[in-house]
Coordinates of C-alpha atoms in Angstrom, one line a residue:
M1 CA 0.0 0.0 0.0
V2 CA 2.6 2.7 1.0
G3 CA 5.0 1.6 -1.5
D4 CA 2.4 1.7 -4.3
L5 CA 0.2 4.8 -3.6
V6 CA -0.6 5.6 -7.2
G7 CA -1.8 1.9 -7.5
E8 CA -3.7 2.0 -4.4
T9 CA -5.6 5.1 -5.3
A10 CA -6.4 3.6 -8.8
R11 CA -7.7 0.5 -7.4
L12 CA -9.7 2.3 -4.7
R13 CA -11.3 4.6 -7.6
A14 CA -12.0 1.4 -9.7
A15 CA -13.7 -0.2 -6.8
G16 CA -16.4 2.3 -6.7
R17 CA -17.5 5.4 -4.9
L18 CA -18.3 3.3 -1.7
T19 CA -16.4 0.1 -1.1
K20 CA -15.0 -2.1 1.7
I21 CA -11.5 -2.0 2.7
D22 CA -9.2 -3.6 5.3
L23 CA -7.4 -1.4 7.7
L24 CA -4.7 -3.4 9.2
G25 CA -7.2 -6.2 9.9
V26 CA -10.3 -4.2 10.5
P27 CA -13.0 -3.9 8.0
A28 CA -14.4 -0.5 7.1
W29 CA -16.2 1.4 4.3
T30 CA -14.4 3.9 2.3
V31 CA -15.7 6.8 0.1
T32 CA -13.8 7.8 -3.0
E33 CA -16.3 10.0 -4.8
H34 CA -16.4 13.8 -4.1
A35 CA -20.2 14.1 -4.1
L36 CA -20.9 11.1 -1.9
A37 CA -18.2 12.4 0.6
R38 CA -20.1 15.8 0.8
Q39 CA -23.2 14.0 1.4
L40 CA -22.1 11.7 4.1
L41 CA -19.7 14.5 5.9
T42 CA -22.8 16.4 6.7
D43 CA -24.9 13.2 7.6
T44 CA -25.8 13.5 11.3
R45 CA -26.2 9.5 11.4
L46 CA -22.3 9.5 11.1
V47 CA -20.7 10.4 14.3
K48 CA -17.1 10.5 15.9
D49 CA -17.9 8.9 19.0
I50 CA -16.1 5.5 19.1
N51 CA -18.7 3.9 21.3
A52 CA -20.8 3.8 18.3
W53 CA -18.5 1.5 16.6
S54 CA -19.8 -1.9 16.9
L55 CA -16.4 -3.5 16.6
W56 CA -15.2 -1.5 19.7
S57 CA -18.2 -2.0 21.7
A58 CA -18.0 -5.8 21.0
G59 CA -14.2 -5.9 22.0
A60 CA -13.0 -7.1 18.5
V61 CA -11.1 -3.8 18.3
T62 CA -8.8 -3.0 21.3
D63 CA -6.2 -0.5 22.2
Q64 CA -3.7 -2.9 20.6
W65 CA -5.0 -2.0 17.1
P66 CA -2.3 0.1 15.7
L67 CA -4.5 2.9 14.5
I68 CA -6.6 3.2 17.6
G69 CA -4.6 6.5 18.7
M70 CA -6.2 8.2 15.7
I71 CA -9.8 7.4 16.9
L72 CA -9.6 6.8 20.7
V73 CA -8.5 10.5 21.5
D74 CA -9.4 13.0 24.1
R75 CA -12.6 15.1 24.2
S76 CA -12.1 17.9 21.8
M77 CA -13.8 19.4 18.9
F78 CA -12.4 16.5 16.8
S79 CA -14.1 13.8 18.8
V80 CA -17.7 15.0 19.5
D81 CA -20.7 16.1 17.3
G82 CA -23.7 18.2 17.4
S83 CA -24.1 20.9 20.0
E84 CA -21.0 19.9 21.8
H85 CA -18.9 20.2 18.7
R86 CA -20.4 23.7 17.9
R87 CA -19.5 24.8 21.4
L88 CA -15.8 23.3 21.3
R89 CA -15.1 24.5 17.6
L90 CA -16.5 28.0 18.5
K91 CA -13.9 28.3 21.1
T92 CA -11.2 27.5 18.7
T93 CA -12.2 29.6 15.8
Q94 CA -12.8 32.3 18.4
A95 CA -8.9 32.0 19.3
L96 CA -7.7 31.2 15.9
S97 CA -9.2 34.4 14.4
R98 CA -8.2 35.8 11.0
K99 CA -6.4 38.5 12.9
R100 CA -4.2 36.1 14.7
L101 CA -3.3 34.3 11.6
E102 CA -2.4 37.6 9.8
D103 CA -0.2 38.6 12.8
L104 CA 1.5 35.4 12.4
R105 CA 2.4 36.1 8.8
P106 CA 5.8 38.0 9.6
T107 CA 6.9 35.2 12.0
I108 CA 6.3 32.6 9.1
E109 CA 8.2 34.8 6.6
S110 CA 11.1 35.2 9.0
I111 CA 11.1 31.4 9.9
T112 CA 11.1 30.6 6.4
A113 CA 13.8 32.9 5.5
E114 CA 16.0 31.5 8.4
L115 CA 15.3 27.9 7.1
L116 CA 16.3 28.9 3.6
D117 CA 19.6 30.0 5.0
D118 CA 20.1 26.7 6.7
L119 CA 19.3 25.1 3.3
A120 CA 21.8 27.2 1.4
K121 CA 24.5 26.2 4.1
A122 CA 23.7 22.5 3.8
G123 CA 24.0 22.5 0.0
A124 CA 26.6 25.0 -0.2
A125 CA 29.1 22.8 -2.0
G126 CA 26.8 21.1 -4.3
E127 CA 25.9 18.4 -1.8
V128 CA 22.6 16.6 -2.0
V129 CA 20.3 18.0 0.8
D130 CA 17.0 16.8 2.0
L131 CA 14.5 19.4 1.5
K132 CA 12.1 17.8 4.1
T133 CA 14.5 17.3 6.8
V134 CA 16.2 20.9 6.6
F135 CA 13.1 23.0 5.4
A136 CA 9.6 21.5 5.2
Y137 CA 9.7 19.5 8.4
P138 CA 10.9 22.2 10.9
L139 CA 8.8 25.0 9.2
P140 CA 5.3 23.9 10.3
M141 CA 6.4 22.7 13.8
R142 CA 8.1 26.1 14.5
V143 CA 5.1 27.9 13.4
I144 CA 2.4 25.8 15.1
G145 CA 4.7 25.8 18.1
K146 CA 4.8 29.5 18.0
L147 CA 1.0 29.8 17.7
M148 CA 0.2 27.4 20.5
G149 CA 3.1 28.5 22.8
V150 CA 5.0 25.5 22.9
D151 CA 8.8 25.9 24.1
P152 CA 10.9 25.9 21.1
A153 CA 13.3 23.7 22.9
D154 CA 10.8 21.0 22.8
E155 CA 9.9 21.0 19.0
A156 CA 12.4 18.2 18.2
L157 CA 10.9 16.1 21.1
L158 CA 7.4 16.5 19.6
L159 CA 8.5 15.8 16.0
G160 CA 10.0 12.5 17.3
W161 CA 6.9 11.6 19.2
Y162 CA 4.5 12.4 16.3
K163 CA 6.8 10.3 13.9
K164 CA 6.6 7.4 16.2
F165 CA 2.8 7.9 16.5
F166 CA 1.8 7.9 13.1
S167 CA 4.3 5.1 11.7
V168 CA 2.7 1.7 11.2
M169 CA 6.1 0.3 11.8
T170 CA 6.1 1.4 15.4
P171 CA 5.4 -1.4 17.9
Q172 CA 2.0 -0.7 19.5
D173 CA 3.5 -0.9 23.2
E174 CA 5.8 1.9 22.2
R175 CA 3.1 3.8 20.6
L176 CA 1.0 3.6 23.6
R177 CA 4.1 4.9 25.7
V178 CA 4.5 7.9 23.3
I179 CA 0.7 8.7 23.8
A180 CA 1.1 8.5 27.4
D181 CA 4.2 10.9 27.3
M182 CA 2.3 13.4 25.0
D183 CA -0.5 13.3 27.4
V184 CA 1.8 14.1 30.4
Y185 CA 3.5 16.9 28.2
F186 CA 0.3 18.8 27.0
T187 CA -1.4 18.2 30.5
N188 CA 1.6 20.2 32.1
M189 CA 1.6 22.8 29.4
V190 CA -2.0 23.6 29.9
K191 CA -1.6 23.8 33.6
Q192 CA 1.3 26.3 33.1
K193 CA -0.6 28.3 30.7
T194 CA -3.5 28.4 33.2
A195 CA -1.3 29.7 36.0
T196 CA 0.6 32.1 33.7
P197 CA -1.2 32.9 30.4
S198 CA 0.6 34.4 27.6
D199 CA 0.0 35.6 24.1
D200 CA -0.7 32.3 22.3
L201 CA -3.6 30.2 21.2
T202 CA -3.5 27.7 24.2
S203 CA -4.0 30.6 26.6
A204 CA -6.7 32.0 24.3
L205 CA -8.4 28.5 24.4
I206 CA -8.0 28.5 28.3
Q207 CA -9.7 32.0 28.5
A208 CA -12.3 31.8 25.9
T209 CA -15.7 32.5 27.5
D210 CA -18.0 33.5 24.7
G211 CA -20.6 31.0 23.3
G212 CA -21.4 28.9 26.4
E213 CA -19.4 27.1 29.0
P214 CA -15.6 27.6 29.1
L215 CA -13.6 24.7 28.0
T216 CA -12.5 22.2 30.6
E217 CA -8.9 21.3 31.1
E218 CA -9.6 18.2 29.3
E219 CA -11.0 19.8 26.3
V220 CA -8.2 22.4 26.0
I221 CA -5.8 19.5 26.2
G222 CA -7.6 17.6 23.5
N223 CA -7.8 20.6 21.2
L224 CA -4.2 21.5 21.8
K225 CA -2.8 17.8 21.1
A226 CA -4.9 17.7 17.9
L227 CA -4.0 21.2 16.6
V228 CA -0.4 20.6 17.2
A229 CA -0.5 17.3 15.3
A230 CA -2.6 18.4 12.3
G231 CA -1.0 21.8 12.3
H232 CA 2.5 20.3 11.4
E233 CA 2.0 17.0 9.7
T234 CA -0.2 18.1 6.8
T235 CA 1.8 21.3 5.9
V236 CA 5.1 19.3 5.8
S237 CA 3.6 17.2 3.1
L238 CA 1.7 19.9 1.3
I239 CA 5.0 21.7 0.8
V240 CA 7.0 18.7 -0.4
N241 CA 4.4 17.5 -2.6
A242 CA 4.0 20.8 -4.1
V243 CA 7.8 20.9 -4.9
R244 CA 7.5 17.4 -6.4
A245 CA 4.6 18.3 -8.6
L246 CA 6.3 21.6 -9.8
S247 CA 9.5 19.9 -10.2
A248 CA 8.0 17.3 -12.7
H249 CA 6.1 20.1 -14.6
P250 CA 8.7 22.8 -15.4
E251 CA 6.5 24.7 -17.7
Q252 CA 3.9 25.3 -14.9
L253 CA 6.6 26.3 -12.6
S254 CA 7.9 28.7 -15.2
A255 CA 4.3 30.2 -15.4
L256 CA 4.2 30.7 -11.5
R257 CA 7.6 32.6 -11.8
T258 CA 6.6 35.0 -14.4
G259 CA 3.3 35.7 -12.7
E260 CA 1.2 34.0 -15.3
R261 CA -0.3 31.7 -12.7
E262 CA -0.7 32.5 -8.9
W263 CA 0.9 30.5 -6.2
T264 CA -2.3 29.9 -4.4
E265 CA -3.4 27.9 -7.6
A266 CA -0.2 25.7 -7.0
V267 CA -1.3 25.2 -3.4
E268 CA -4.9 24.2 -4.4
E269 CA -4.1 22.0 -7.2
T270 CA -1.3 20.0 -4.9
L271 CA -4.0 19.7 -2.4
R272 CA -6.3 18.0 -4.9
Y273 CA -3.8 16.0 -6.8
D274 CA -1.3 14.8 -4.1
G275 CA -2.7 16.1 -1.0
P276 CA -1.2 15.5 2.5
V277 CA -4.0 13.1 3.7
N278 CA -4.8 9.9 2.0
H279 CA -7.4 8.5 4.5
L280 CA -9.1 10.0 7.3
L281 CA -10.3 7.7 10.1
M282 CA -13.1 7.5 11.1
R283 CA -16.9 8.1 11.5
F284 CA -19.5 5.6 12.8
A285 CA -23.2 4.9 11.6
T286 CA -25.7 5.4 14.4
E287 CA -28.3 3.6 12.1
D288 CA -28.4 2.0 8.8
I289 CA -27.5 4.3 6.0
T290 CA -28.6 3.3 2.3
V291 CA -26.2 4.4 -0.5
G292 CA -27.5 3.0 -3.8
D293 CA -27.7 -0.8 -3.5
M294 CA -25.5 -0.8 -0.5
V295 CA -26.0 -0.3 3.2
I296 CA -23.7 1.1 5.7
E297 CA -24.9 -0.8 8.7
K298 CA -25.3 0.7 12.0
G299 CA -22.1 0.4 14.0
D300 CA -19.9 0.3 10.8
G301 CA -16.9 2.6 10.6
V302 CA -16.7 4.9 7.5
V303 CA -13.2 6.3 6.0
M304 CA -12.8 9.3 3.8
S305 CA -10.2 8.5 1.0
Y306 CA -9.3 12.1 0.5
R307 CA -6.6 11.2 -2.2
A308 CA -9.0 9.2 -4.2
I309 CA -11.6 11.7 -3.8
G310 CA -9.2 14.4 -5.3
R311 CA -8.8 12.1 -8.4
D312 CA -12.6 12.0 -9.0
T313 CA -13.2 12.1 -12.8
D314 CA -16.8 13.1 -12.5
L315 CA -15.9 16.3 -10.8
H316 CA -12.3 17.0 -12.2
G317 CA -12.6 15.4 -15.7
A318 CA -10.9 12.6 -17.5
D319 CA -7.4 14.1 -16.8
A320 CA -7.9 14.0 -12.9
D321 CA -4.7 12.1 -12.5
E322 CA -2.8 15.1 -14.1
F323 CA -1.2 18.0 -12.3
D324 CA -2.7 21.2 -13.9
L325 CA -2.5 24.7 -12.5
T326 CA -5.3 25.9 -14.9
R327 CA -7.8 23.5 -13.3
P328 CA -10.7 25.1 -11.4
T329 CA -10.4 23.7 -7.9
A330 CA -11.8 26.7 -5.8
G331 CA -14.6 25.2 -3.7
R332 CA -13.9 21.9 -5.1
N333 CA -11.1 20.9 -3.0
M334 CA -11.8 18.6 -0.1
S335 CA -8.3 17.8 1.1
F336 CA -9.0 19.5 4.5
G337 CA -12.6 18.0 4.8
Y338 CA -16.1 19.3 4.4
G339 CA -18.9 20.1 6.8
P340 CA -18.8 20.7 10.6
H341 CA -15.6 18.9 11.1
I342 CA -13.6 20.9 8.2
C343 CA -10.1 21.5 9.5
P344 CA -9.9 24.6 11.5
G345 CA -6.1 25.1 10.5
A346 CA -6.8 25.0 6.8
A347 CA -6.2 28.7 6.3
L348 CA -2.9 28.4 8.3
A349 CA -1.6 25.6 6.2
R350 CA -2.5 27.5 3.1
M351 CA -0.8 30.6 4.4
E352 CA 2.3 28.8 5.0
A353 CA 2.7 27.1 1.8
G354 CA 1.7 30.2 0.1
I355 CA 4.7 31.9 1.8
A356 CA 7.2 29.0 1.6
L357 CA 6.9 28.0 -2.1
P358 CA 7.5 31.3 -3.8
A359 CA 10.3 32.1 -1.4
L360 CA 12.0 28.6 -1.9
F361 CA 12.0 28.8 -5.7
G362 CA 12.9 32.6 -5.5
R363 CA 15.9 31.8 -3.5
F364 CA 16.9 28.7 -5.5
P365 CA 15.5 29.0 -9.1
E366 CA 17.6 26.0 -10.2
L367 CA 16.4 23.5 -7.5
R368 CA 16.0 20.1 -8.8
L369 CA 15.5 16.5 -7.6
A370 CA 18.7 14.7 -6.9
V371 CA 17.1 11.2 -7.8
P372 CA 14.6 10.1 -10.3
D373 CA 11.0 10.7 -9.2
G374 CA 10.4 7.0 -9.1
E375 CA 12.9 6.5 -6.5
L376 CA 11.0 8.6 -3.8
V377 CA 9.6 6.4 -1.0
N378 CA 6.6 7.2 1.2
L379 CA 6.8 6.5 4.7
P380 CA 4.9 3.4 6.4
V381 CA 2.0 5.8 7.3
M382 CA -1.6 4.6 6.3
T383 CA -3.3 8.0 7.0
Q384 CA -0.9 10.6 5.8
N385 CA 0.8 11.1 2.3
D386 CA 4.3 11.6 3.7
L387 CA 7.6 11.0 1.9
A388 CA 10.6 9.5 3.8
A389 CA 12.9 12.0 2.2
F390 CA 13.0 14.6 -0.6
P391 CA 16.8 14.8 -1.8
I392 CA 17.6 17.9 -4.0
H393 CA 20.3 19.9 -5.5
L394 CA 20.2 23.5 -5.2
G395 CA 21.8 24.3 -8.4
N396 CA 24.5 27.1 -8.7

């Protein structure tokens, strides 16, 4: 699967808009069609509550399942539905305001410039340098860390934890230890911010009072953990995958450099064509849901296969497997979800990529892959579209 992402996507698309899949030994439904995804992502009969999952309630799935950490999560806006979801999400969107994001722009530009200097030093003598390790990996963590109030000295620790958490190769006992370590870390961080608030999003979540009851400590911790995870993982892949696509399409890169096309188009087309999320786990049916001649039975799990959805030929045309900056994607890109649970950090990810990509290609106009594209390897991660490395030459 990881070794053949293109093949997996094609097979899922060929299997139909709704099909049964195997998730490391656990059966589930997956959605591969844009229109059906929009329908089901707003269907109130599909919920995030793991207790609605028949396999969990029956004990057929336990905490030893490698993907359980992505479903059995702390109480947060990512794990509840209905009025409680609206309350928790309102607190976050309140704190993650447009002004707060715009105020962060100079910081993103400054971090980007510093990392480009690091990239220049690493490849100064024509050496091969890993774009992911030196640039794309640290940038989002430093940004989300700054936004949430994470101690910069802890960024490497968090990156290591999340790498182990997402990898399907991590032994489950070790993954559970990582989850426990993160629980302790973020609990201590919230306690510290409660006692001594500062100008960051974590403190803002603690202090948010509009729109109902304040968040509990558990809810702040849950939102914080999820925001840090989603806030760096997706952006790493978005930047790397955009560079990969543009490297393979020099004529389209040239159109961006000349101003014929906008960098926002490159971001949106990358999100559609080779987005950061392959599969999003999971929603559960609270009653039978009929889809054509198939029935998602009460208690079944449903996965959104966003990479396959992005290749939907009914929406994007027969050339959906091609990267094309001229393709209209505004309002048709589902890489960050749809409906009530759409990713609250989507605007931040787009902003980071929109700053990082033109700065990168502006600084290194002769940047090129150091290996054939076919030699690039995905990490052993089921949910994320994450390359192990992206070796490049910076050029003259």
